[in-house]
Every structure is written in structure tokens, then in C-alpha cells.
Coordinates of C-alpha atoms in Angstrom, one line a residue:
M1 CA 7.4 17.5 -6.7
N2 CA 7.3 14.6 -4.4
L3 CA 3.7 15.8 -2.4
P4 CA 2.5 13.9 -0.2
L5 CA -1.1 12.6 0.8
P6 CA -3.5 13.8 3.0
D7 CA -5.4 11.7 4.8
V8 CA -8.3 12.6 3.3
P9 CA -8.5 13.9 -0.4
E10 CA -10.6 15.5 -2.3
V11 CA -14.0 12.8 -2.4
R12 CA -15.6 12.7 -6.1
V13 CA -18.7 10.0 -6.6
V14 CA -19.3 8.8 -10.5
G15 CA -23.0 7.2 -11.0
L16 CA -24.7 7.1 -8.2
P17 CA -22.6 6.5 -4.0
Q18 CA -22.9 3.8 -1.9
L19 CA -20.2 3.9 -0.3
T20 CA -19.2 7.2 0.4
Q21 CA -23.4 8.5 -0.1
G22 CA -23.9 11.7 2.8
F23 CA -20.5 13.1 1.7
D24 CA -22.4 15.6 0.9
L25 CA -23.9 16.7 3.5
V26 CA -21.0 16.1 6.5
D27 CA -17.5 15.7 6.7
R28 CA -18.5 12.3 9.1
L29 CA -20.8 10.3 9.4
D30 CA -22.1 10.2 13.1
L31 CA -24.2 7.1 14.4
P32 CA -27.8 9.5 14.4
M33 CA -26.1 10.6 10.5
H34 CA -25.2 6.7 9.5
L35 CA -29.3 5.5 10.0
K36 CA -30.4 8.8 8.7
V37 CA -28.5 8.5 5.5
H38 CA -28.5 4.7 4.9
G39 CA -30.9 3.6 7.4
P40 CA -31.1 0.3 10.1
L41 CA -29.9 -2.7 9.1
A42 CA -31.3 -6.8 10.2
P43 CA -28.7 -9.1 11.7
V44 CA -28.5 -12.5 9.2
T45 CA -27.7 -16.5 9.4
G46 CA -24.1 -17.2 8.6
E47 CA -25.1 -18.9 5.1
L48 CA -26.7 -16.2 4.2
L49 CA -24.4 -14.0 4.5
A50 CA -21.5 -15.9 2.9
R51 CA -24.5 -16.5 -0.3
L52 CA -24.9 -12.3 0.1
A53 CA -21.3 -12.2 -1.0
E54 CA -21.1 -14.3 -3.5
E55 CA -24.0 -13.7 -4.7
I56 CA -22.4 -10.6 -6.0
A57 CA -19.0 -11.6 -6.5
L58 CA -17.7 -9.7 -3.6
R59 CA -13.6 -9.8 -3.3
G60 CA -11.3 -8.3 -0.8
R61 CA -10.4 -4.6 -2.0
G62 CA -6.6 -5.4 0.1
G63 CA -4.9 -5.9 -3.0
A64 CA -5.3 -9.4 -2.6
G65 CA -8.7 -9.9 -4.4
F66 CA -9.5 -13.8 -2.0
P67 CA -13.4 -13.8 -2.8
F68 CA -15.1 -13.2 1.1
G69 CA -17.8 -15.7 0.7
Q70 CA -15.0 -18.6 0.8
K71 CA -12.8 -17.2 3.1
L72 CA -16.3 -16.4 5.3
R73 CA -17.5 -19.8 5.0
S74 CA -14.0 -21.0 5.7
V75 CA -13.9 -19.8 9.0
A76 CA -16.8 -20.9 10.4
R77 CA -15.7 -24.5 9.0
S78 CA -12.3 -23.9 11.4
A79 CA -14.8 -22.9 13.7
I80 CA -17.2 -25.1 14.3
R81 CA -14.7 -28.2 14.1
R82 CA -12.1 -27.0 16.9
G83 CA -15.3 -25.3 18.9
V84 CA -14.2 -22.0 19.6
R85 CA -15.7 -18.2 19.0
P86 CA -14.2 -16.8 15.7
V87 CA -12.5 -13.8 15.5
V88 CA -13.5 -10.4 13.6
V89 CA -10.7 -8.5 12.2
V90 CA -11.5 -5.7 9.9
N91 CA -7.7 -4.2 8.2
G92 CA -7.5 -0.1 8.1
S93 CA -4.2 0.1 8.1
E94 CA -3.0 1.6 4.8
G95 CA 0.6 2.5 4.7
E96 CA 1.4 2.8 1.5
P97 CA 2.1 6.1 0.9
A98 CA -0.5 6.0 -2.6
C99 CA -3.6 4.7 -0.9
R100 CA -5.8 6.5 0.8
K101 CA -9.5 5.3 0.1
D102 CA -9.5 3.3 3.4
S103 CA -8.6 6.0 5.3
V104 CA -11.5 8.5 3.7
L105 CA -13.9 5.9 4.6
L106 CA -12.2 5.3 8.2
N107 CA -12.4 9.2 9.2
R108 CA -16.2 9.8 7.4
T109 CA -18.0 6.7 7.3
P110 CA -16.2 4.4 10.2
H111 CA -20.2 2.9 10.9
L112 CA -21.1 1.2 8.1
I113 CA -17.9 -0.8 8.3
L114 CA -18.8 -1.1 11.4
D115 CA -21.3 -2.4 10.2
G116 CA -20.2 -4.9 7.7
A117 CA -18.2 -5.6 9.8
L118 CA -20.8 -6.7 12.8
L119 CA -22.5 -9.0 10.3
A120 CA -20.3 -10.9 10.5
A121 CA -19.3 -11.6 14.1
E122 CA -22.7 -11.9 14.2
A123 CA -22.8 -13.8 11.0
L124 CA -19.7 -16.2 12.7
G125 CA -21.3 -16.0 16.0
A126 CA -17.7 -14.3 17.2
R127 CA -17.5 -12.2 20.6
T128 CA -13.9 -10.5 19.8
L129 CA -14.2 -7.1 17.3
V130 CA -10.9 -5.6 16.1
T131 CA -9.9 -2.6 13.9
V132 CA -6.1 -1.7 12.5
V133 CA -5.2 1.7 11.6
T134 CA -2.0 3.4 10.8
R135 CA -3.2 7.2 11.0
N136 CA -4.4 9.1 14.6
S137 CA -6.9 10.3 12.2
T138 CA -8.1 6.5 12.0
E139 CA -8.0 6.1 15.1
I140 CA -9.8 8.8 16.3
S141 CA -12.9 8.1 14.1
V142 CA -12.9 4.6 14.8
R143 CA -12.6 4.8 18.9
A144 CA -15.6 7.6 18.1
A145 CA -18.0 5.5 16.2
L146 CA -16.7 2.7 18.9
A147 CA -18.3 4.3 21.8
E148 CA -21.5 6.1 20.3
R149 CA -22.3 2.9 19.2
G150 CA -22.0 1.6 23.0
L151 CA -18.3 -0.7 22.4
A152 CA -15.5 -1.3 24.5
D153 CA -13.3 -4.0 25.8
R154 CA -14.7 -5.1 28.8
R155 CA -15.5 -8.1 30.0
G156 CA -19.2 -8.9 30.6
Q157 CA -20.1 -7.6 26.9
G158 CA -21.5 -9.7 25.0
L159 CA -18.7 -8.9 22.4
R160 CA -15.9 -7.0 23.1
A161 CA -14.3 -3.6 20.3
R162 CA -11.2 -2.2 20.5
V163 CA -8.5 -0.8 17.7
V164 CA -5.0 -1.8 17.9
R165 CA -2.9 1.4 15.4
T166 CA 0.3 -0.8 14.5
P167 CA 3.3 1.4 12.6
E168 CA 2.6 2.9 9.0
R169 CA 4.7 0.4 6.6
M170 CA 4.2 -0.9 3.7
V171 CA 4.6 -5.1 5.0
S172 CA 2.8 -4.3 8.2
G173 CA -0.7 -4.4 6.0
E174 CA 0.3 -7.9 5.1
A175 CA -2.5 -10.1 6.9
S176 CA 0.3 -11.9 8.7
A177 CA 2.4 -8.7 10.9
V178 CA -2.2 -7.6 10.9
I179 CA -2.8 -10.4 13.4
R180 CA 1.3 -10.6 14.9
A181 CA 0.6 -6.8 15.7
I182 CA -3.1 -8.0 17.4
N183 CA -1.4 -10.5 19.3
G184 CA 1.0 -8.1 20.9
G185 CA 4.1 -9.2 19.0
P186 CA 6.2 -6.5 16.1
A187 CA 3.4 -6.0 12.9
L188 CA 6.0 -7.7 11.0
P189 CA 5.5 -11.3 9.0
P190 CA 6.2 -13.6 11.0
G191 CA 8.1 -15.5 8.8
R192 CA 6.1 -18.6 8.1
R193 CA 2.4 -19.1 6.6
A194 CA -0.5 -19.9 8.7
R195 CA -4.2 -18.8 7.4
A196 CA -5.5 -16.4 9.5
A197 CA -9.1 -18.5 9.0
D198 CA -7.6 -21.5 11.2
T199 CA -5.2 -20.2 13.2
G200 CA -4.7 -16.0 13.8
V201 CA -5.8 -13.8 16.7
G202 CA -5.4 -15.6 19.8
G203 CA -5.1 -18.9 18.2
A204 CA -8.7 -18.8 16.9
P205 CA -9.7 -19.0 13.9
T206 CA -9.4 -15.3 12.1
L207 CA -12.2 -13.3 9.7
L208 CA -9.5 -10.7 8.3
S209 CA -10.4 -8.3 5.2
N210 CA -10.1 -5.0 4.5
A211 CA -12.2 -1.6 5.3
E212 CA -13.4 -1.4 2.3
T213 CA -14.3 -5.0 1.6
F214 CA -16.8 -4.9 4.9
A215 CA -18.3 -1.0 4.4
Q216 CA -19.2 -3.4 0.4
L217 CA -20.6 -6.1 2.3
A218 CA -22.9 -4.1 4.6
V219 CA -24.1 -2.0 1.3
A220 CA -25.3 -5.2 -0.2
A221 CA -26.6 -6.7 2.9
R222 CA -29.8 -3.6 2.5
L223 CA -29.9 -3.3 -0.8
G224 CA -30.6 -7.1 -2.0
A225 CA -28.1 -8.5 -5.0
G226 CA -30.0 -8.1 -6.9
R227 CA -30.3 -4.1 -6.5
F228 CA -27.2 -4.3 -5.9
R229 CA -25.9 -6.3 -9.2
R230 CA -27.4 -3.1 -11.3
S231 CA -24.5 -0.9 -11.3
G232 CA -21.7 -2.6 -12.8
T233 CA -20.2 -5.2 -14.4
D234 CA -22.1 -8.3 -14.8
S235 CA -19.1 -10.0 -13.5
E236 CA -17.7 -8.1 -11.3
P237 CA -20.6 -5.8 -9.7
G238 CA -21.4 -2.9 -7.6
T239 CA -18.6 0.4 -6.9
V240 CA -14.6 0.3 -6.6
L241 CA -12.7 3.2 -4.5
L242 CA -9.6 4.2 -6.6
T243 CA -6.8 6.9 -5.0
V244 CA -6.1 8.7 -7.5
S245 CA -2.5 10.4 -7.4
G246 CA 1.0 11.0 -9.6
A247 CA 0.9 13.3 -12.6
V248 CA -2.3 14.5 -11.7
A249 CA -4.3 18.6 -11.1
R250 CA -6.1 16.7 -8.6
P251 CA -5.2 14.3 -6.1
M252 CA -8.3 12.2 -5.6
V253 CA -10.1 9.0 -4.0
V254 CA -13.3 9.0 -6.6
E255 CA -16.1 6.0 -6.4
V256 CA -17.1 4.8 -9.4
P257 CA -19.0 1.6 -10.9
T258 CA -17.4 -1.0 -12.2
G259 CA -17.1 -0.8 -16.2
V260 CA -15.8 2.7 -16.0
P261 CA -13.2 3.8 -18.6
L262 CA -10.1 3.9 -16.7
R263 CA -9.3 7.1 -19.6
Y264 CA -12.4 8.8 -18.6
V265 CA -11.1 8.3 -14.9
L266 CA -8.3 10.3 -15.3
R267 CA -10.0 12.8 -16.9
L268 CA -11.7 13.8 -13.7
A269 CA -8.5 14.3 -12.0
G270 CA -7.4 16.4 -14.6
A271 CA -4.4 14.0 -15.5
P272 CA -1.8 14.4 -19.3
P273 CA -4.2 13.6 -22.1
L274 CA -1.6 11.4 -23.0
P275 CA 0.5 9.8 -20.1
Q276 CA 3.3 7.9 -20.6
G277 CA 2.3 5.2 -18.4
V278 CA -0.3 4.6 -14.9
L279 CA 0.7 2.3 -12.4
T280 CA -2.2 0.3 -11.3
G281 CA -2.9 -0.9 -8.1
G282 CA -0.1 0.5 -6.4
Y283 CA 3.4 0.2 -5.2
H284 CA 2.6 -4.0 -5.8
G285 CA 1.3 -3.3 -8.6
N286 CA 1.7 -3.0 -12.2
W287 CA 2.7 -0.8 -14.6
I288 CA 0.4 -0.2 -18.1
D289 CA 2.3 2.0 -21.2
G290 CA 0.4 5.3 -22.8
P291 CA -1.8 2.9 -24.9
A292 CA -3.1 0.6 -22.8
V293 CA -5.0 2.5 -20.5
D294 CA -7.6 3.3 -23.9
A295 CA -8.4 -0.1 -23.7
A296 CA -9.2 -0.5 -19.8
V297 CA -12.1 -0.3 -18.0
V298 CA -12.2 -0.1 -14.1
E299 CA -12.6 -3.8 -13.6
R300 CA -10.1 -7.1 -12.4
A301 CA -10.4 -8.5 -15.9
S302 CA -10.0 -5.7 -17.8
L303 CA -6.6 -4.8 -16.3
A304 CA -5.5 -8.2 -16.2
A305 CA -5.9 -8.3 -20.2
V306 CA -3.1 -5.0 -20.4
G307 CA -1.2 -5.9 -17.9
G308 CA -2.5 -4.0 -15.1
S309 CA -3.8 -4.7 -11.8
L310 CA -7.3 -3.9 -9.2
G311 CA -5.3 -4.6 -6.0
A312 CA -5.0 -1.7 -3.1
G313 CA -6.8 0.6 -5.2
A314 CA -4.3 3.4 -6.4
I315 CA -4.3 4.6 -9.6
L316 CA -1.0 6.6 -10.6
P317 CA -0.3 8.0 -14.2
V318 CA 2.9 9.4 -14.8
G319 CA 3.1 12.4 -18.0
P320 CA 5.5 13.4 -20.7
E321 CA 7.8 15.7 -18.5
T322 CA 9.5 12.8 -16.1
C323 CA 11.5 10.0 -16.2
P324 CA 9.5 6.8 -15.3
L325 CA 12.3 4.9 -14.9
G326 CA 13.4 7.1 -12.7
E327 CA 9.7 7.4 -11.0
A328 CA 10.4 3.2 -10.2
L329 CA 13.6 4.2 -9.3
R330 CA 12.4 6.1 -6.6
V331 CA 9.4 3.9 -5.5
A332 CA 12.3 0.9 -6.0
D333 CA 14.6 2.9 -3.3
W334 CA 11.6 3.4 -1.3
L335 CA 10.3 -0.3 -1.4
A336 CA 13.7 -1.8 -0.6
A337 CA 13.7 0.5 2.7
E338 CA 10.8 -1.0 3.8
T339 CA 11.6 -4.4 4.2
A340 CA 10.9 -6.1 7.1
G341 CA 14.2 -7.9 7.7
Q342 CA 13.6 -11.2 8.2
C343 CA 14.5 -12.9 5.2
G344 CA 17.5 -12.9 2.2
P345 CA 14.8 -12.1 -1.3
C346 CA 13.3 -9.1 0.8
R347 CA 16.7 -7.4 2.9
L348 CA 19.8 -8.6 -0.4
G349 CA 16.8 -9.0 -2.7
L350 CA 15.2 -5.5 -3.4
P351 CA 18.3 -3.2 -2.5
A352 CA 19.6 -5.5 -4.7
A353 CA 17.5 -5.1 -8.2
A354 CA 16.7 -1.4 -7.1
G355 CA 20.5 -0.7 -7.1
G356 CA 20.0 -2.9 -10.6
L357 CA 17.3 -0.5 -12.3
A358 CA 20.2 2.9 -10.7
D359 CA 22.7 0.9 -13.2
V360 CA 20.3 0.9 -16.4
I361 CA 20.1 4.1 -15.4
G362 CA 23.2 5.4 -15.0
G363 CA 24.2 3.9 -18.5
G364 CA 25.5 0.3 -17.8
G365 CA 24.7 -1.2 -21.0
P366 CA 22.7 -4.4 -22.0
A367 CA 24.2 -6.6 -18.4
A368 CA 22.9 -3.9 -16.2
L369 CA 19.6 -5.4 -17.9
E370 CA 20.4 -9.1 -17.4
A371 CA 21.9 -8.0 -14.0
L372 CA 18.2 -6.9 -13.4
R373 CA 15.8 -9.0 -14.9
E374 CA 17.9 -11.8 -12.9
V375 CA 17.7 -10.0 -9.6
T376 CA 14.0 -9.4 -9.5
L377 CA 13.3 -13.5 -11.5
A378 CA 15.2 -14.6 -8.1
V379 CA 13.6 -12.7 -5.2
R380 CA 10.0 -14.3 -6.7
G381 CA 7.6 -16.7 -4.5
R382 CA 11.0 -17.1 -1.7
G383 CA 9.7 -14.8 0.2
A384 CA 8.5 -15.0 3.7
C385 CA 5.6 -12.7 2.8
K386 CA 4.1 -11.6 0.2
H387 CA 6.3 -7.8 -0.6
P388 CA 9.8 -9.3 -2.4
D389 CA 6.5 -11.0 -5.4
G390 CA 4.8 -7.1 -5.3
S391 CA 8.1 -5.2 -5.3
A392 CA 9.3 -7.5 -7.9
R393 CA 6.2 -7.4 -10.3
F394 CA 5.9 -3.5 -10.0
L395 CA 9.6 -3.9 -11.3
T396 CA 10.0 -5.7 -14.1
S397 CA 5.9 -4.8 -15.1
A398 CA 7.8 -1.3 -15.6
L399 CA 11.0 -2.6 -17.9
S400 CA 7.3 -3.8 -19.9
A401 CA 5.7 -0.6 -20.4
F402 CA 8.3 1.4 -20.6
T403 CA 10.4 0.3 -23.3
D404 CA 10.9 2.8 -25.3
D405 CA 12.6 4.8 -22.2
L406 CA 13.8 1.2 -20.6
A407 CA 16.2 1.1 -25.0
A408 CA 17.2 5.0 -24.2
H409 CA 19.2 4.4 -21.3
V410 CA 20.8 0.8 -22.0
L411 CA 21.4 1.9 -26.0
R412 CA 22.7 6.0 -25.8
G413 CA 22.9 6.1 -21.4
G414 CA 20.5 8.0 -21.0
C415 CA 16.4 9.7 -22.3
G416 CA 17.5 13.1 -21.5
R417 CA 14.7 13.5 -18.7
E418 CA 14.4 14.6 -15.4
T419 CA 12.9 13.0 -13.0
T420 CA 10.3 15.1 -11.4
G421 CA 8.7 12.8 -8.4
V422 CA 5.6 12.9 -8.8
L423 CA 4.3 9.6 -7.1
P424 CA 3.5 10.1 -3.5
L425 CA 6.5 9.3 -1.0
P426 CA 6.7 10.2 2.9
L427 CA 8.9 13.7 3.3
P428 CA 11.5 13.8 4.9
G429 CA 11.3 15.5 8.5
R430 CA 8.1 14.4 9.1
R431 CA 7.0 13.6 12.3
G432 CA 4.8 10.6 14.5
T433 CA 5.2 8.4 16.7
E434 CA 5.0 5.4 14.1
E435 CA 8.4 3.9 13.6
S436 CA 7.6 3.6 9.8
V437 CA 8.0 7.9 9.3
P438 CA 11.0 9.4 7.6
S439 CA 13.8 9.9 10.3
G440 CA 14.7 13.2 7.6
E441 CA 18.0 11.6 7.4
K442 CA 20.5 10.6 4.7
V443 CA 23.9 8.7 4.6
L444 CA 26.5 10.0 3.1
V445 CA 29.7 9.2 1.8
D446 CA 33.0 11.2 1.8
W447 CA 35.6 9.7 -1.1
T448 CA 37.9 10.7 -0.4
L449 CA 38.3 8.8 2.4
C450 CA 36.3 6.2 1.4
Q451 CA 38.7 2.7 0.6
G452 CA 36.2 0.4 -0.1
H453 CA 36.0 -1.4 2.5
G454 CA 32.7 -2.6 2.2
L455 CA 31.5 -3.1 5.9
C456 CA 28.4 -0.3 5.8
A457 CA 26.9 -3.0 3.3
D458 CA 27.0 -5.7 5.3
V459 CA 24.6 -3.4 8.1
V460 CA 22.1 -1.7 6.3
P461 CA 22.1 -3.4 2.6
E462 CA 18.2 -1.7 2.3
L463 CA 20.3 1.5 2.0
I464 CA 24.3 0.5 0.7
R465 CA 25.2 -1.2 -1.5
I466 CA 28.2 -2.4 -3.6
G467 CA 28.2 -0.9 -6.7
P468 CA 30.2 -1.9 -9.4
D469 CA 33.1 -0.9 -8.4
G470 CA 33.0 -2.9 -5.6
Y471 CA 32.8 0.7 -3.5
P472 CA 29.6 1.6 -1.8
A473 CA 26.5 3.0 -3.8
V474 CA 24.4 4.9 -1.1
A475 CA 21.1 5.5 -2.1
D476 CA 19.6 8.8 -2.0
A477 CA 16.8 8.0 0.0
V478 CA 15.5 9.7 4.0
V479 CA 16.1 6.8 6.1
P480 CA 13.2 5.3 8.1
V481 CA 13.3 5.1 12.1
H482 CA 13.0 1.3 11.5
L483 CA 16.8 1.5 10.2
R484 CA 18.0 4.5 11.7
G485 CA 19.4 1.6 14.2
R486 CA 21.5 -0.1 11.4
A487 CA 22.0 3.1 10.4
Q488 CA 24.1 4.5 13.1
R489 CA 26.4 1.3 13.0
A490 CA 27.1 1.2 9.7
V491 CA 29.0 4.8 9.9
R492 CA 30.6 3.4 13.9
R493 CA 31.7 0.2 11.2
C494 CA 33.5 2.0 8.7
P495 CA 37.1 1.7 9.4
A496 CA 38.0 4.4 7.1
L497 CA 35.5 7.0 8.7
A498 CA 33.5 8.0 5.3
L499 CA 30.4 7.8 6.2
R500 CA 28.3 10.1 7.8
I501 CA 24.1 10.6 8.2
E502 CA 23.5 14.2 8.1
Q503 CA 20.0 16.2 9.0
T504 CA 18.3 16.9 5.3
Q505 CA 16.4 19.8 4.5
L506 CA 12.6 19.6 3.2
P507 CA 12.8 19.6 -0.4
A508 CA 11.5 23.1 -1.8
P509 CA 7.7 22.6 -3.9
D510 CA 9.2 22.9 -7.3
A511 CA 12.3 21.5 -7.3
G512 CA 13.3 18.1 -9.3
R513 CA 14.5 15.4 -8.2
S514 CA 17.6 13.4 -10.0
A515 CA 16.8 9.6 -11.5
L516 CA 19.3 8.7 -9.8
P517 CA 19.4 7.7 -6.7
Y518 CA 22.2 6.3 -5.8
R519 CA 25.4 9.2 -5.4
N520 CA 27.4 9.4 -8.8
G521 CA 25.4 6.4 -10.0
G522 CA 26.8 3.9 -7.4
R523 CA 30.9 5.0 -8.3
A524 CA 33.7 6.9 -6.5
P525 CA 33.9 10.1 -8.0
A526 CA 36.8 10.5 -10.8
G527 CA 40.3 11.0 -9.3
G528 CA 40.3 7.3 -7.9
R529 CA 39.9 5.8 -5.0
G530 CA 40.7 8.5 -2.0

């Protein structure tokens, strides 16, 4: 069943809390409670702050894992060279349905994040701080935290601080999309690569990092490098926040020291004792198979050694009762609909890849598998942002992790299991103001009228592709609001009047889902062309 995660799920801790300190006392640490729990924080120079980040091997916690100290130095050099004030940006956007760690921090301990961001701003001489959020709850919490500190976006203040709300979309959390949104444009990648450290918000050098990264910096500044390194591993000291969901009894955000066995984290959340596989790093991450779980610990190098990744900190096991490739297909379908629509690899390649996986699951045989591999290879490294690369990585790792299931579909026409929908995705009919919310509608084909003109696939390839028989294959996905206009245009353009959009009902809590996301497996039903 597809149950989305709440903004603030259950929070657990293994060992001594650092980021989650005080969570056992109150639901949200306001400024007085924050100071009581964590204590005051003195400013440090830019050189000392960069050195601290390097001594604790602090890397970005948003997915890319870029060294924070290196980023800090790069922004400082660019600002000095150009003679302009830099900008500090807290990227608290979480457009991925499987991630909630940053939302937990922003909702429950926003001042810890602001501590780290203000340390960096003071060290760099920045006079502008921007926090980017995607949800109502996080926006309310951050605005309250700024007010508690007397920070606002007003002239005459030593530091101007403001909050920017972006749509809850996968591509809107990408660094260039965040900067574009702050500059007043759409929250989409601009289609060209530019370093934020050189040209970011308002054209100024910009230090942009993930919310957890700034919180980790604040913890390290209070503890010092020596005490900070007492927890975790030598190569990656400290703790990490993980969002654990999927086939678990208790979805949660958990703070653990690096080096903790992955199996222990899964057991804590009530995962199956023998999962078929685990998605590590989120929907731009990597699948690992069941046996690899026993060899992995929560650390970048260890996860990479078994084919996984830390990524955005999402861990999602899949149990033995569901079709793992069907689960991957549901997510691939969603990833295709999340495209910015600005480049061919994203707008055309990702729907083709999702359709290719549907063909494999539907019994397309070795030819369908080879076609899928060619498509995923073709989109890598060619997109205007990292969305095609991450989506292709998700798909190819699924093929590597679930070889037995893949063989069953390719050689025997199926694995015999339903797709139960254990990986969280947005529910149809959900309401909100963001452009990314599902409309609660689906595109349907009347096969008695369809003549295979194919015009619909040209208009909205994210939802409709042309199947191997020349007829439209419609994704069994809810139409996102940002694609609703094009979906309606596809309906109007159908010369046979075979296409329609219908309102869907919320799935029953125990309703299973078909493993095929395309109606009739991408083929017209028996009985001809209609």
C-alpha cells in the first residue's frame, strides 16, 4: 500500500544524540530551549571554520556529498576576488517522498540549522541568508525561528534573512533550481551548468548547502573536532540522519553514528529479517540485494563497496511479498513525471526508460531488456541537471540487485507476485498550493476508439509513450499538476476522441497494485485496433 510519510515521523536515536539532542524534552526547541540544551555559540573566522569542517570530514548531506570546507573556501576566494558580499543559502527543500530528515530538523530544531548558517555567514562576511523550504510546516517553523532571533528581510539590518518556498518536486531541490527560485524564476534547473560559488543568488558567490550539513557544522563548532570525532568512524566521524521507510513496521527518522551495521538500523524500524533488497540513498540512489545488507555499515565507503550509496539518507527495504521490479517501476514512472521538461534526456529518455522496464515486466523478453539498458545508458551525463543521471542509476541498480526476479520476468514472463506499493509516493487527490501536488486525475484510453495516431505521446511523453505495437501506453500514474495542462491538451488533440482524463479515488489502505504501470502492458486489448 502506498502511504506517504508524515512531515515529522517518529524520531529515534542510536547512541548519544547530537542533532536530535533535546527531542526527548519538547516537540520543538524554541530559542530559549535551544540555548538551554546546546548552549551559546561563539563566532569563528573563516579559516578556522573551514579547518574545522576539514578535520571532521564534513560533506554535504543532501546527496552529492561535496566537502563542505572546500566549498567554504571556494566561496571566500570568489568573494574576495570579485569584491562582493557572498550569500548563504540553507537548502531545506525535500521534494522526494522518501526523505524527511531535513523536515524533522527544520520542524523540531530549526535554531541548530540557523546556528551553522549564521556561523558561515559571519565567517564569510555575508549579509544575506536565505532558507529554502517546500512544506507548510517547515516554512512556519523557520519563520518563527527567525522571528525569535529578531532576523528579518529589512533594510538597515546587519544581516537580512528570508524564507523562500519552492514546489515539492524532485528537480526543485537541485542547487541551480534553488538559486533560480531565489532569484525570482521558476524552481527548475536553468539548463546550463554554473558554480554557485562563483555566480549564485543575485549573481553573488553563494554558499549553498543542505539543512543537515549546517546543523552538523553547529554541533562540531560547539564540541570541537576532537570530541566530534569520538563518535562514528575515523574516515567519516559523527552521526548521520536516516529516513527509514518502505517495508518497515515503523517508518522513522533515526540518528546513528557512522559505522553502525545497516542490518541493525533495519531491525530498529521493523524491516523484514530477509529483505529482497534495500534502496539506499533515496530515489536517486542505489539498490543493494539482500545478502549485501549483512556486509554494509552506515558509511559512504562501506555502502559504496556493496553497490549502495548514502545519498540523501533514505533507506527503503523491500520485503519478499512484493515484486521488486514492479516497485522500481512505480518510482520510475514518478521520476519520469517529475521532469523539468527542458532537455531530451529528461523529457523523453526517462519516460522511455520507465516504459522499457514496463515492457520487461510485461514479458518483452531479452529484446526488451536490451532496449531498456540502451535507453538508461543513453541518458547518462547528457541532461541539463542531475535528474536523468540519478533516475538512470536507480533503474540500472535495480536490474543488478534483483537478478533472480529479472530472470523470472525475462525468461518465464513474470515472478508471480503482485506489486503492493511499499515505496512511498504522493497520494492522488492530495491538496495544496504547490505545482507538484498530484491532481488526483489519470489519463485513460478508450480502446474501442483508439486508432494509434500517436499525437498524445508527442504532447506529454512523461505520461504517454508509444508501445511496440504502435499504440499508446499510458502510465498508471496520477497526473502531477505541473503536467495537467499538457495532459488536457493531449486529450483535445486526439483525433479519435479516445483519450480522456478521469478523477481517481484514493486507494483503500489494503489495496494492492498491479506490477504493470501501463494499461494492458502497452498493447491494445485482444480484439484488434478498434
